[in-house]
Amino acid sequence: GQNIDQPTEMTATEGAIVQINCTYQTSGFNGLFWYQQHAGEAPTFLSYNVLDGLEEKGRFSSFLSRSKGYSYLLLKELQMKDSASYLCAFMDSNYQLIWGAGTKLIIKP
Amino acid sequence: IAGITQAPTSQILAAGRRMTLRCTQDMRHNAMYWYRQDLGLGLRLIHYSNTAGTTGKGEVPDGYSVSRANTDDFPLTLASAVPSQTSVYFCASSDNEPDEQFFGPGTRLTVL
């Protein structure tokens, strides 16, 4: 079967670094997406990994290990505006996204 | 308009009523999707359309129908609403697979 898992909630301090993990199981895989969703708003795209390794984009980086079914999103130099939910999703063999429930990130001053 | 729009923004509906949620995109994307988002659950795909004139069922299609008469519009219809369809509904579109999906602002639907 298919499943995907990420922590429900994390807390971090402004200016610090936080890593949000995501694990998944699937027989067909076409990449791993991370989205950011502020409360009451639509999800917005952050990153896409299809090959193993780290992709860096400014303060945000995303890592993928296909053999381990594992990804993480790394947020550096945290700002209060980074308080949001972070959604992990993998694309299955039918090119449909299977979504995790999201990780609510709380940033404290 | 730029991107994806959805209407209405929110709606309270009596059980048993028929309701159509509207979705329009101006990016000329081939694929469009309808998701529902419920607290504690991930986004769940209701229906999708890979191109105008074709539609497919997602993970939770029961009680919903869609049509794709043209590239821009992808309405979602609840034939006879039930309280379990209370949710936030997001429409999304993408150009090619496996491109990122762009989301509309959502419709908050309450069925009483």
mmCIF file with all atom_site columns, C-alpha atoms in Angstrom:
data_model
loop_
_atom_site.group_PDB
_atom_site.id
_atom_site.type_symbol
_atom_site.label_atom_id
_atom_site.label_alt_id
_atom_site.label_comp_id
_atom_site.label_asym_id
_atom_site.label_entity_id
_atom_site.label_seq_id
_atom_site.pdbx_PDB_ins_code
_atom_site.Cartn_x
_atom_site.Cartn_y
_atom_site.Cartn_z
_atom_site.occupancy
_atom_site.B_iso_or_equiv
_atom_site.pdbx_formal_charge
_atom_site.auth_seq_id
_atom_site.auth_comp_id
_atom_site.auth_asym_id
_atom_site.auth_atom_id
_atom_site.pdbx_PDB_model_num
ATOM 1   C CA . GLY A 1 1   ? 0.000   0.000  0.000   1.00 0.00 ? 1   GLY A CA 1
ATOM 2   C CA . GLN A 1 2   ? 0.856   3.647  0.121   1.00 0.00 ? 2   GLN A CA 1
ATOM 3   C CA . ASN A 1 3   ? 1.355   5.833  3.153   1.00 0.00 ? 3   ASN A CA 1
ATOM 4   C CA . ILE A 1 4   ? 3.126   8.984  4.195   1.00 0.00 ? 4   ILE A CA 1
ATOM 5   C CA . ASP A 1 5   ? 3.951   10.306 7.640   1.00 0.00 ? 5   ASP A CA 1
ATOM 6   C CA . GLN A 1 6   ? 5.221   13.540 9.145   1.00 0.00 ? 6   GLN A CA 1
ATOM 7   C CA . PRO A 1 7   ? 5.164   14.998 12.667  1.00 0.00 ? 7   PRO A CA 1
ATOM 8   C CA . THR A 1 8   ? 1.975   16.806 13.669  1.00 0.00 ? 8   THR A CA 1
ATOM 9   C CA . GLU A 1 9   ? 3.604   19.825 15.276  1.00 0.00 ? 9   GLU A CA 1
ATOM 10  C CA . MET A 1 10  ? 7.050   21.320 15.897  1.00 0.00 ? 10  MET A CA 1
ATOM 11  C CA . THR A 1 11  ? 8.245   24.383 17.777  1.00 0.00 ? 11  THR A CA 1
ATOM 12  C CA . ALA A 1 12  ? 11.383  26.377 17.037  1.00 0.00 ? 12  ALA A CA 1
ATOM 13  C CA . THR A 1 13  ? 12.954  29.708 17.937  1.00 0.00 ? 13  THR A CA 1
ATOM 14  C CA . GLU A 1 14  ? 13.280  32.715 15.658  1.00 0.00 ? 14  GLU A CA 1
ATOM 15  C CA . GLY A 1 15  ? 16.708  32.738 14.000  1.00 0.00 ? 15  GLY A CA 1
ATOM 16  C CA . ALA A 1 16  ? 17.276  29.015 14.546  1.00 0.00 ? 16  ALA A CA 1
ATOM 17  C CA . ILE A 1 17  ? 17.255  26.024 12.183  1.00 0.00 ? 17  ILE A CA 1
ATOM 18  C CA . VAL A 1 18  ? 14.529  23.389 12.042  1.00 0.00 ? 18  VAL A CA 1
ATOM 19  C CA . GLN A 1 19  ? 14.291  20.096 10.154  1.00 0.00 ? 19  GLN A CA 1
ATOM 20  C CA . ILE A 1 20  ? 10.889  18.625 9.286   1.00 0.00 ? 20  ILE A CA 1
ATOM 21  C CA . ASN A 1 21  ? 10.987  14.937 8.413   1.00 0.00 ? 21  ASN A CA 1
ATOM 22  C CA . CYS A 1 22  ? 8.725   12.971 6.105   1.00 0.00 ? 22  CYS A CA 1
ATOM 23  C CA . THR A 1 23  ? 8.679   9.219  5.508   1.00 0.00 ? 23  THR A CA 1
ATOM 24  C CA . TYR A 1 24  ? 6.719   7.438  2.840   1.00 0.00 ? 24  TYR A CA 1
ATOM 25  C CA . GLN A 1 25  ? 6.001   4.013  1.379   1.00 0.00 ? 25  GLN A CA 1
ATOM 26  C CA . THR A 1 26  ? 4.917   3.458  -2.195  1.00 0.00 ? 26  THR A CA 1
ATOM 27  C CA . SER A 1 27  ? 5.532   1.044  -5.042  1.00 0.00 ? 27  SER A CA 1
ATOM 28  C CA . GLY A 1 28  ? 5.561   3.786  -7.680  1.00 0.00 ? 28  GLY A CA 1
ATOM 29  C CA . PHE A 1 29  ? 7.377   7.084  -7.186  1.00 0.00 ? 29  PHE A CA 1
ATOM 30  C CA . ASN A 1 30  ? 7.630   10.202 -9.324  1.00 0.00 ? 30  ASN A CA 1
ATOM 31  C CA . GLY A 1 31  ? 9.042   12.685 -6.876  1.00 0.00 ? 31  GLY A CA 1
ATOM 32  C CA . LEU A 1 32  ? 8.544   14.326 -3.504  1.00 0.00 ? 32  LEU A CA 1
ATOM 33  C CA . PHE A 1 33  ? 6.999   17.756 -3.004  1.00 0.00 ? 33  PHE A CA 1
ATOM 34  C CA . TRP A 1 34  ? 6.985   20.188 -0.109  1.00 0.00 ? 34  TRP A CA 1
ATOM 35  C CA . TYR A 1 35  ? 4.338   22.878 0.213   1.00 0.00 ? 35  TYR A CA 1
ATOM 36  C CA . GLN A 1 36  ? 3.819   25.661 2.739   1.00 0.00 ? 36  GLN A CA 1
ATOM 37  C CA . GLN A 1 37  ? 0.331   26.515 3.974   1.00 0.00 ? 37  GLN A CA 1
ATOM 38  C CA . HIS A 1 38  ? -0.416  29.495 6.190   1.00 0.00 ? 38  HIS A CA 1
ATOM 39  C CA . ALA A 1 39  ? -3.561  29.242 8.296   1.00 0.00 ? 39  ALA A CA 1
ATOM 40  C CA . GLY A 1 40  ? -6.667  29.914 6.240   1.00 0.00 ? 40  GLY A CA 1
ATOM 41  C CA . GLU A 1 41  ? -4.750  30.060 2.965   1.00 0.00 ? 41  GLU A CA 1
ATOM 42  C CA . ALA A 1 42  ? -3.956  27.802 0.030   1.00 0.00 ? 42  ALA A CA 1
ATOM 43  C CA . PRO A 1 43  ? -0.841  25.600 -0.126  1.00 0.00 ? 43  PRO A CA 1
ATOM 44  C CA . THR A 1 44  ? 2.067   27.102 -2.052  1.00 0.00 ? 44  THR A CA 1
ATOM 45  C CA . PHE A 1 45  ? 4.912   25.154 -3.662  1.00 0.00 ? 45  PHE A CA 1
ATOM 46  C CA . LEU A 1 46  ? 8.318   25.079 -1.953  1.00 0.00 ? 46  LEU A CA 1
ATOM 47  C CA . SER A 1 47  ? 10.347  22.274 -3.513  1.00 0.00 ? 47  SER A CA 1
ATOM 48  C CA . TYR A 1 48  ? 10.427  19.148 -5.653  1.00 0.00 ? 48  TYR A CA 1
ATOM 49  C CA . ASN A 1 49  ? 12.953  16.303 -5.380  1.00 0.00 ? 49  ASN A CA 1
ATOM 50  C CA . VAL A 1 50  ? 13.047  13.342 -7.721  1.00 0.00 ? 50  VAL A CA 1
ATOM 51  C CA . LEU A 1 51  ? 16.719  12.351 -7.354  1.00 0.00 ? 51  LEU A CA 1
ATOM 52  C CA . ASP A 1 52  ? 18.575  11.597 -4.132  1.00 0.00 ? 52  ASP A CA 1
ATOM 53  C CA . GLY A 1 53  ? 20.337  14.474 -2.496  1.00 0.00 ? 53  GLY A CA 1
ATOM 54  C CA . LEU A 1 54  ? 19.920  17.980 -1.231  1.00 0.00 ? 54  LEU A CA 1
ATOM 55  C CA . GLU A 1 55  ? 18.283  20.822 -3.142  1.00 0.00 ? 55  GLU A CA 1
ATOM 56  C CA . GLU A 1 56  ? 18.946  24.285 -1.735  1.00 0.00 ? 56  GLU A CA 1
ATOM 57  C CA . LYS A 1 57  ? 16.752  27.293 -2.390  1.00 0.00 ? 57  LYS A CA 1
ATOM 58  C CA . GLY A 1 58  ? 17.600  30.283 -0.251  1.00 0.00 ? 58  GLY A CA 1
ATOM 59  C CA . ARG A 1 59  ? 16.775  29.654 3.396   1.00 0.00 ? 59  ARG A CA 1
ATOM 60  C CA . PHE A 1 60  ? 14.943  26.438 2.515   1.00 0.00 ? 60  PHE A CA 1
ATOM 61  C CA . SER A 1 61  ? 16.535  23.115 1.527   1.00 0.00 ? 61  SER A CA 1
ATOM 62  C CA . SER A 1 62  ? 14.956  19.757 0.793   1.00 0.00 ? 62  SER A CA 1
ATOM 63  C CA . PHE A 1 63  ? 16.575  16.335 0.936   1.00 0.00 ? 63  PHE A CA 1
ATOM 64  C CA . LEU A 1 64  ? 15.498  13.009 -0.532  1.00 0.00 ? 64  LEU A CA 1
ATOM 65  C CA . SER A 1 65  ? 16.618  9.418  -0.033  1.00 0.00 ? 65  SER A CA 1
ATOM 66  C CA . ARG A 1 66  ? 14.559  7.159  -2.294  1.00 0.00 ? 66  ARG A CA 1
ATOM 67  C CA . SER A 1 67  ? 16.044  3.944  -0.895  1.00 0.00 ? 67  SER A CA 1
ATOM 68  C CA . LYS A 1 68  ? 14.977  4.929  2.636   1.00 0.00 ? 68  LYS A CA 1
ATOM 69  C CA . GLY A 1 69  ? 11.637  6.490  1.656   1.00 0.00 ? 69  GLY A CA 1
ATOM 70  C CA . TYR A 1 70  ? 12.699  9.615  3.504   1.00 0.00 ? 70  TYR A CA 1
ATOM 71  C CA . SER A 1 71  ? 12.754  13.329 2.939   1.00 0.00 ? 71  SER A CA 1
ATOM 72  C CA . TYR A 1 72  ? 13.293  16.391 5.052   1.00 0.00 ? 72  TYR A CA 1
ATOM 73  C CA . LEU A 1 73  ? 12.740  20.103 4.727   1.00 0.00 ? 73  LEU A CA 1
ATOM 74  C CA . LEU A 1 74  ? 15.366  22.287 6.370   1.00 0.00 ? 74  LEU A CA 1
ATOM 75  C CA . LEU A 1 75  ? 14.517  25.861 7.249   1.00 0.00 ? 75  LEU A CA 1
ATOM 76  C CA . LYS A 1 76  ? 17.364  28.168 8.255   1.00 0.00 ? 76  LYS A CA 1
ATOM 77  C CA . GLU A 1 77  ? 17.371  31.596 9.917   1.00 0.00 ? 77  GLU A CA 1
ATOM 78  C CA . LEU A 1 78  ? 13.771  31.149 10.977  1.00 0.00 ? 78  LEU A CA 1
ATOM 79  C CA . GLN A 1 79  ? 11.498  34.155 10.774  1.00 0.00 ? 79  GLN A CA 1
ATOM 80  C CA . MET A 1 80  ? 8.111   34.659 12.410  1.00 0.00 ? 80  MET A CA 1
ATOM 81  C CA . LYS A 1 81  ? 6.493   34.547 8.968   1.00 0.00 ? 81  LYS A CA 1
ATOM 82  C CA . ASP A 1 82  ? 7.667   30.929 8.641   1.00 0.00 ? 82  ASP A CA 1
ATOM 83  C CA . SER A 1 83  ? 4.975   29.934 11.137  1.00 0.00 ? 83  SER A CA 1
ATOM 84  C CA . ALA A 1 84  ? 2.779   27.737 8.961   1.00 0.00 ? 84  ALA A CA 1
ATOM 85  C CA . SER A 1 85  ? 1.976   24.146 8.144   1.00 0.00 ? 85  SER A CA 1
ATOM 86  C CA . TYR A 1 86  ? 4.410   22.285 5.916   1.00 0.00 ? 86  TYR A CA 1
ATOM 87  C CA . LEU A 1 87  ? 2.907   19.603 3.710   1.00 0.00 ? 87  LEU A CA 1
ATOM 88  C CA . CYS A 1 88  ? 4.867   16.683 2.332   1.00 0.00 ? 88  CYS A CA 1
ATOM 89  C CA . ALA A 1 89  ? 3.496   14.799 -0.698  1.00 0.00 ? 89  ALA A CA 1
ATOM 90  C CA . PHE A 1 90  ? 4.829   12.134 -3.027  1.00 0.00 ? 90  PHE A CA 1
ATOM 91  C CA . MET A 1 91  ? 3.722   11.641 -6.606  1.00 0.00 ? 91  MET A CA 1
ATOM 92  C CA . ASP A 1 92  ? 2.702   8.060  -7.302  1.00 0.00 ? 92  ASP A CA 1
ATOM 93  C CA . SER A 1 93  ? 2.944   6.007  -10.489 1.00 0.00 ? 93  SER A CA 1
ATOM 94  C CA . ASN A 1 94  ? -0.309  7.590  -11.764 1.00 0.00 ? 94  ASN A CA 1
ATOM 95  C CA . TYR A 1 95  ? 1.154   11.074 -11.260 1.00 0.00 ? 95  TYR A CA 1
ATOM 96  C CA . GLN A 1 96  ? -1.263  11.748 -8.429  1.00 0.00 ? 96  GLN A CA 1
ATOM 97  C CA . LEU A 1 97  ? -0.092  13.423 -5.233  1.00 0.00 ? 97  LEU A CA 1
ATOM 98  C CA . ILE A 1 98  ? -0.454  11.538 -1.941  1.00 0.00 ? 98  ILE A CA 1
ATOM 99  C CA . TRP A 1 99  ? -0.341  14.035 0.892   1.00 0.00 ? 99  TRP A CA 1
ATOM 100 C CA . GLY A 1 100 ? 0.807   13.884 4.481   1.00 0.00 ? 100 GLY A CA 1
ATOM 101 C CA . ALA A 1 101 ? -1.380  15.520 7.131   1.00 0.00 ? 101 ALA A CA 1
ATOM 102 C CA . GLY A 1 102 ? 1.074   18.393 7.483   1.00 0.00 ? 102 GLY A CA 1
ATOM 103 C CA . THR A 1 103 ? 3.440   19.618 10.182  1.00 0.00 ? 103 THR A CA 1
ATOM 104 C CA . LYS A 1 104 ? 2.378   22.749 12.032  1.00 0.00 ? 104 LYS A CA 1
ATOM 105 C CA . LEU A 1 105 ? 5.517   24.804 12.740  1.00 0.00 ? 105 LEU A CA 1
ATOM 106 C CA . ILE A 1 106 ? 5.313   27.276 15.606  1.00 0.00 ? 106 ILE A CA 1
ATOM 107 C CA . ILE A 1 107 ? 8.025   29.924 15.757  1.00 0.00 ? 107 ILE A CA 1
ATOM 108 C CA . LYS A 1 108 ? 8.702   31.564 19.112  1.00 0.00 ? 108 LYS A CA 1
ATOM 109 C CA . PRO A 1 109 ? 10.555  34.874 19.521  1.00 0.00 ? 109 PRO A CA 1
ATOM 110 C CA . ILE B 2 1   ? -7.673  37.290 -13.308 1.00 0.00 ? 1   ILE B CA 1
ATOM 111 C CA . ALA B 2 2   ? -4.333  35.691 -12.648 1.00 0.00 ? 2   ALA B CA 1
ATOM 112 C CA . GLY B 2 3   ? -3.944  32.140 -11.435 1.00 0.00 ? 3   GLY B CA 1
ATOM 113 C CA . ILE B 2 4   ? -6.885  30.189 -10.086 1.00 0.00 ? 4   ILE B CA 1
ATOM 114 C CA . THR B 2 5   ? -10.107 31.541 -8.686  1.00 0.00 ? 5   THR B CA 1
ATOM 115 C CA . GLN B 2 6   ? -12.773 29.694 -6.730  1.00 0.00 ? 6   GLN B CA 1
ATOM 116 C CA . ALA B 2 7   ? -16.320 30.639 -5.842  1.00 0.00 ? 7   ALA B CA 1
ATOM 117 C CA . PRO B 2 8   ? -17.931 30.936 -3.436  1.00 0.00 ? 8   PRO B CA 1
ATOM 118 C CA . THR B 2 9   ? -15.400 31.717 -0.698  1.00 0.00 ? 9   THR B CA 1
ATOM 119 C CA . SER B 2 10  ? -17.635 30.092 1.856   1.00 0.00 ? 10  SER B CA 1
ATOM 120 C CA . GLN B 2 11  ? -21.092 28.585 1.969   1.00 0.00 ? 11  GLN B CA 1
ATOM 121 C CA . ILE B 2 12  ? -23.499 27.143 4.505   1.00 0.00 ? 12  ILE B CA 1
ATOM 122 C CA . LEU B 2 13  ? -25.763 24.553 2.952   1.00 0.00 ? 13  LEU B CA 1
ATOM 123 C CA . ALA B 2 14  ? -28.701 22.510 4.149   1.00 0.00 ? 14  ALA B CA 1
ATOM 124 C CA . ALA B 2 15  ? -28.329 18.747 3.848   1.00 0.00 ? 15  ALA B CA 1
ATOM 125 C CA . GLY B 2 16  ? -29.926 17.380 0.713   1.00 0.00 ? 16  GLY B CA 1
ATOM 126 C CA . ARG B 2 17  ? -29.330 20.516 -1.345  1.00 0.00 ? 17  ARG B CA 1
ATOM 127 C CA . ARG B 2 18  ? -27.398 20.562 -4.597  1.00 0.00 ? 18  ARG B CA 1
ATOM 128 C CA . MET B 2 19  ? -24.284 22.740 -4.761  1.00 0.00 ? 19  MET B CA 1
ATOM 129 C CA . THR B 2 20  ? -21.705 23.568 -7.424  1.00 0.00 ? 20  THR B CA 1
ATOM 130 C CA . LEU B 2 21  ? -18.290 24.881 -6.495  1.00 0.00 ? 21  LEU B CA 1
ATOM 131 C CA . ARG B 2 22  ? -16.685 26.854 -9.297  1.00 0.00 ? 22  ARG B CA 1
ATOM 132 C CA . CYS B 2 23  ? -13.039 26.863 -10.329 1.00 0.00 ? 23  CYS B CA 1
ATOM 133 C CA . THR B 2 24  ? -11.428 28.856 -13.149 1.00 0.00 ? 24  THR B CA 1
ATOM 134 C CA . GLN B 2 25  ? -7.784  29.119 -14.170 1.00 0.00 ? 25  GLN B CA 1
ATOM 135 C CA . ASP B 2 26  ? -6.181  31.426 -16.713 1.00 0.00 ? 26  ASP B CA 1
ATOM 136 C CA . MET B 2 27  ? -2.783  29.723 -16.982 1.00 0.00 ? 27  MET B CA 1
ATOM 137 C CA . ARG B 2 28  ? -3.880  27.357 -19.783 1.00 0.00 ? 28  ARG B CA 1
ATOM 138 C CA . HIS B 2 29  ? -2.860  24.386 -17.658 1.00 0.00 ? 29  HIS B CA 1
ATOM 139 C CA . ASN B 2 30  ? -3.863  20.987 -18.958 1.00 0.00 ? 30  ASN B CA 1
ATOM 140 C CA . ALA B 2 31  ? -4.515  19.272 -15.639 1.00 0.00 ? 31  ALA B CA 1
ATOM 141 C CA . MET B 2 32  ? -6.935  20.311 -12.905 1.00 0.00 ? 32  MET B CA 1
ATOM 142 C CA . TYR B 2 33  ? -7.776  18.791 -9.540  1.00 0.00 ? 33  TYR B CA 1
ATOM 143 C CA . TRP B 2 34  ? -10.283 19.001 -6.718  1.00 0.00 ? 34  TRP B CA 1
ATOM 144 C CA . TYR B 2 35  ? -9.150  18.256 -3.154  1.00 0.00 ? 35  TYR B CA 1
ATOM 145 C CA . ARG B 2 36  ? -10.811 18.368 0.209   1.00 0.00 ? 36  ARG B CA 1
ATOM 146 C CA . GLN B 2 37  ? -8.869  19.235 3.358   1.00 0.00 ? 37  GLN B CA 1
ATOM 147 C CA . ASP B 2 38  ? -10.072 18.110 6.763   1.00 0.00 ? 38  ASP B CA 1
ATOM 148 C CA . LEU B 2 39  ? -8.426  18.720 10.126  1.00 0.00 ? 39  LEU B CA 1
ATOM 149 C CA . GLY B 2 40  ? -5.817  16.085 10.919  1.00 0.00 ? 40  GLY B CA 1
ATOM 150 C CA . LEU B 2 41  ? -5.911  14.604 7.434   1.00 0.00 ? 41  LEU B CA 1
ATOM 151 C CA . GLY B 2 42  ? -3.863  15.289 4.355   1.00 0.00 ? 42  GLY B CA 1
ATOM 152 C CA . LEU B 2 43  ? -5.353  16.757 1.236   1.00 0.00 ? 43  LEU B CA 1
ATOM 153 C CA . ARG B 2 44  ? -7.480  14.090 -0.435  1.00 0.00 ? 44  ARG B CA 1
ATOM 154 C CA . LEU B 2 45  ? -8.087  14.013 -4.159  1.00 0.00 ? 45  LEU B CA 1
ATOM 155 C CA . ILE B 2 46  ? -11.761 13.954 -5.158  1.00 0.00 ? 46  ILE B CA 1
ATOM 156 C CA . HIS B 2 47  ? -11.627 14.139 -8.952  1.00 0.00 ? 47  HIS B CA 1
ATOM 157 C CA . TYR B 2 48  ? -9.114  15.209 -11.551 1.00 0.00 ? 48  TYR B CA 1
ATOM 158 C CA . SER B 2 49  ? -8.908  16.063 -15.231 1.00 0.00 ? 49  SER B CA 1
ATOM 159 C CA . ASN B 2 50  ? -5.753  15.563 -17.272 1.00 0.00 ? 50  ASN B CA 1
ATOM 160 C CA . THR B 2 51  ? -7.084  17.583 -20.201 1.00 0.00 ? 51  THR B CA 1
ATOM 161 C CA . ALA B 2 52  ? -10.298 19.209 -21.401 1.00 0.00 ? 52  ALA B CA 1
ATOM 162 C CA . GLY B 2 53  ? -12.980 16.619 -22.097 1.00 0.00 ? 53  GLY B CA 1
ATOM 163 C CA . THR B 2 54  ? -11.605 13.969 -19.729 1.00 0.00 ? 54  THR B CA 1
ATOM 164 C CA . THR B 2 55  ? -12.102 13.380 -16.005 1.00 0.00 ? 55  THR B CA 1
ATOM 165 C CA . GLY B 2 56  ? -11.062 10.740 -13.488 1.00 0.00 ? 56  GLY B CA 1
ATOM 166 C CA . LYS B 2 57  ? -11.883 9.632  -9.967  1.00 0.00 ? 57  LYS B CA 1
ATOM 167 C CA . GLY B 2 58  ? -9.542  10.292 -7.100  1.00 0.00 ? 58  GLY B CA 1
ATOM 168 C CA . GLU B 2 59  ? -9.378  8.833  -3.616  1.00 0.00 ? 59  GLU B CA 1
ATOM 169 C CA . VAL B 2 60  ? -12.774 10.093 -2.350  1.00 0.00 ? 60  VAL B CA 1
ATOM 170 C CA . PRO B 2 61  ? -15.124 10.605 -5.331  1.00 0.00 ? 61  PRO B CA 1
ATOM 171 C CA . ASP B 2 62  ? -18.437 9.396  -3.846  1.00 0.00 ? 62  ASP B CA 1
ATOM 172 C CA . GLY B 2 63  ? -21.109 12.097 -3.693  1.00 0.00 ? 63  GLY B CA 1
ATOM 173 C CA . TYR B 2 64  ? -19.226 14.396 -6.077  1.00 0.00 ? 64  TYR B CA 1
ATOM 174 C CA . SER B 2 65  ? -19.177 14.899 -9.834  1.00 0.00 ? 65  SER B CA 1
ATOM 175 C CA . VAL B 2 66  ? -17.102 17.078 -12.153 1.00 0.00 ? 66  VAL B CA 1
ATOM 176 C CA . SER B 2 67  ? -17.044 18.207 -15.754 1.00 0.00 ? 67  SER B CA 1
ATOM 177 C CA . ARG B 2 68  ? -14.322 19.716 -17.944 1.00 0.00 ? 68  ARG B CA 1
ATOM 178 C CA . ALA B 2 69  ? -15.975 21.313 -20.949 1.00 0.00 ? 69  ALA B CA 1
ATOM 179 C CA . ASN B 2 70  ? -12.996 23.588 -21.645 1.00 0.00 ? 70  ASN B CA 1
ATOM 180 C CA . THR B 2 71  ? -9.431  24.202 -20.454 1.00 0.00 ? 71  THR B CA 1
ATOM 181 C CA . ASP B 2 72  ? -10.245 26.960 -17.984 1.00 0.00 ? 72  ASP B CA 1
ATOM 182 C CA . ASP B 2 73  ? -13.200 25.693 -15.942 1.00 0.00 ? 73  ASP B CA 1
ATOM 183 C CA . PHE B 2 74  ? -13.548 22.689 -13.660 1.00 0.00 ? 74  PHE B CA 1
ATOM 184 C CA . PRO B 2 75  ? -16.750 22.809 -11.550 1.00 0.00 ? 75  PRO B CA 1
ATOM 185 C CA . LEU B 2 76  ? -17.382 20.381 -8.695  1.00 0.00 ? 76  LEU B CA 1
ATOM 186 C CA . THR B 2 77  ? -20.988 19.405 -7.954  1.00 0.00 ? 77  THR B CA 1
ATOM 187 C CA . LEU B 2 78  ? -22.449 17.894 -4.808  1.00 0.00 ? 78  LEU B CA 1
ATOM 188 C CA . ALA B 2 79  ? -25.718 16.346 -5.980  1.00 0.00 ? 79  ALA B CA 1
ATOM 189 C CA . SER B 2 80  ? -27.249 15.970 -2.511  1.00 0.00 ? 80  SER B CA 1
ATOM 190 C CA . ALA B 2 81  ? -25.047 17.397 0.236   1.00 0.00 ? 81  ALA B CA 1
ATOM 191 C CA . VAL B 2 82  ? -24.460 15.498 3.496   1.00 0.00 ? 82  VAL B CA 1
ATOM 192 C CA . PRO B 2 83  ? -22.845 16.755 6.734   1.00 0.00 ? 83  PRO B CA 1
ATOM 193 C CA . SER B 2 84  ? -19.720 14.633 6.123   1.00 0.00 ? 84  SER B CA 1
ATOM 194 C CA . GLN B 2 85  ? -19.005 16.828 3.111   1.00 0.00 ? 85  GLN B CA 1
ATOM 195 C CA . THR B 2 86  ? -18.314 19.743 5.440   1.00 0.00 ? 86  THR B CA 1
ATOM 196 C CA . SER B 2 87  ? -14.733 20.638 4.531   1.00 0.00 ? 87  SER B CA 1
ATOM 197 C CA . VAL B 2 88  ? -12.445 23.106 2.832   1.00 0.00 ? 88  VAL B CA 1
ATOM 198 C CA . TYR B 2 89  ? -12.297 22.455 -0.895  1.00 0.00 ? 89  TYR B CA 1
ATOM 199 C CA . PHE B 2 90  ? -9.276  23.388 -2.979  1.00 0.00 ? 90  PHE B CA 1
ATOM 200 C CA . CYS B 2 91  ? -9.033  23.453 -6.742  1.00 0.00 ? 91  CYS B CA 1
ATOM 201 C CA . ALA B 2 92  ? -5.566  23.141 -8.280  1.00 0.00 ? 92  ALA B CA 1
ATOM 202 C CA . SER B 2 93  ? -3.978  23.029 -11.705 1.00 0.00 ? 93  SER B CA 1
ATOM 203 C CA . SER B 2 94  ? -0.680  21.979 -13.262 1.00 0.00 ? 94  SER B CA 1
ATOM 204 C CA . ASP B 2 95  ? 0.827   22.233 -16.701 1.00 0.00 ? 95  ASP B CA 1
ATOM 205 C CA . ASN B 2 96  ? 2.635   18.963 -17.172 1.00 0.00 ? 96  ASN B CA 1
ATOM 206 C CA . GLU B 2 97  ? 3.321   15.989 -14.963 1.00 0.00 ? 97  GLU B CA 1
ATOM 207 C CA . PRO B 2 98  ? 5.133   16.038 -12.613 1.00 0.00 ? 98  PRO B CA 1
ATOM 208 C CA . ASP B 2 99  ? 4.955   19.821 -12.363 1.00 0.00 ? 99  ASP B CA 1
ATOM 209 C CA . GLU B 2 100 ? 3.994   21.665 -9.222  1.00 0.00 ? 100 GLU B CA 1
ATOM 210 C CA . GLN B 2 101 ? 0.317   22.232 -8.628  1.00 0.00 ? 101 GLN B CA 1
ATOM 211 C CA . PHE B 2 102 ? -1.049  25.746 -8.205  1.00 0.00 ? 102 PHE B CA 1
ATOM 212 C CA . PHE B 2 103 ? -3.915  26.085 -5.760  1.00 0.00 ? 103 PHE B CA 1
ATOM 213 C CA . GLY B 2 104 ? -6.960  28.300 -5.653  1.00 0.00 ? 104 GLY B CA 1
ATOM 214 C CA . PRO B 2 105 ? -7.876  30.135 -2.413  1.00 0.00 ? 105 PRO B CA 1
ATOM 215 C CA . GLY B 2 106 ? -10.352 27.454 -1.341  1.00 0.00 ? 106 GLY B CA 1
ATOM 216 C CA . THR B 2 107 ? -14.057 27.206 -0.546  1.00 0.00 ? 107 THR B CA 1
ATOM 217 C CA . ARG B 2 108 ? -15.139 26.587 3.033   1.00 0.00 ? 108 ARG B CA 1
ATOM 218 C CA . LEU B 2 109 ? -18.325 24.525 2.900   1.00 0.00 ? 109 LEU B CA 1
ATOM 219 C CA . THR B 2 110 ? -20.524 23.711 5.874   1.00 0.00 ? 110 THR B CA 1
ATOM 220 C CA . VAL B 2 111 ? -23.395 21.246 5.451   1.00 0.00 ? 111 VAL B CA 1
ATOM 221 C CA . LEU B 2 112 ? -25.966 21.296 8.228   1.00 0.00 ? 112 LEU B CA 1
#
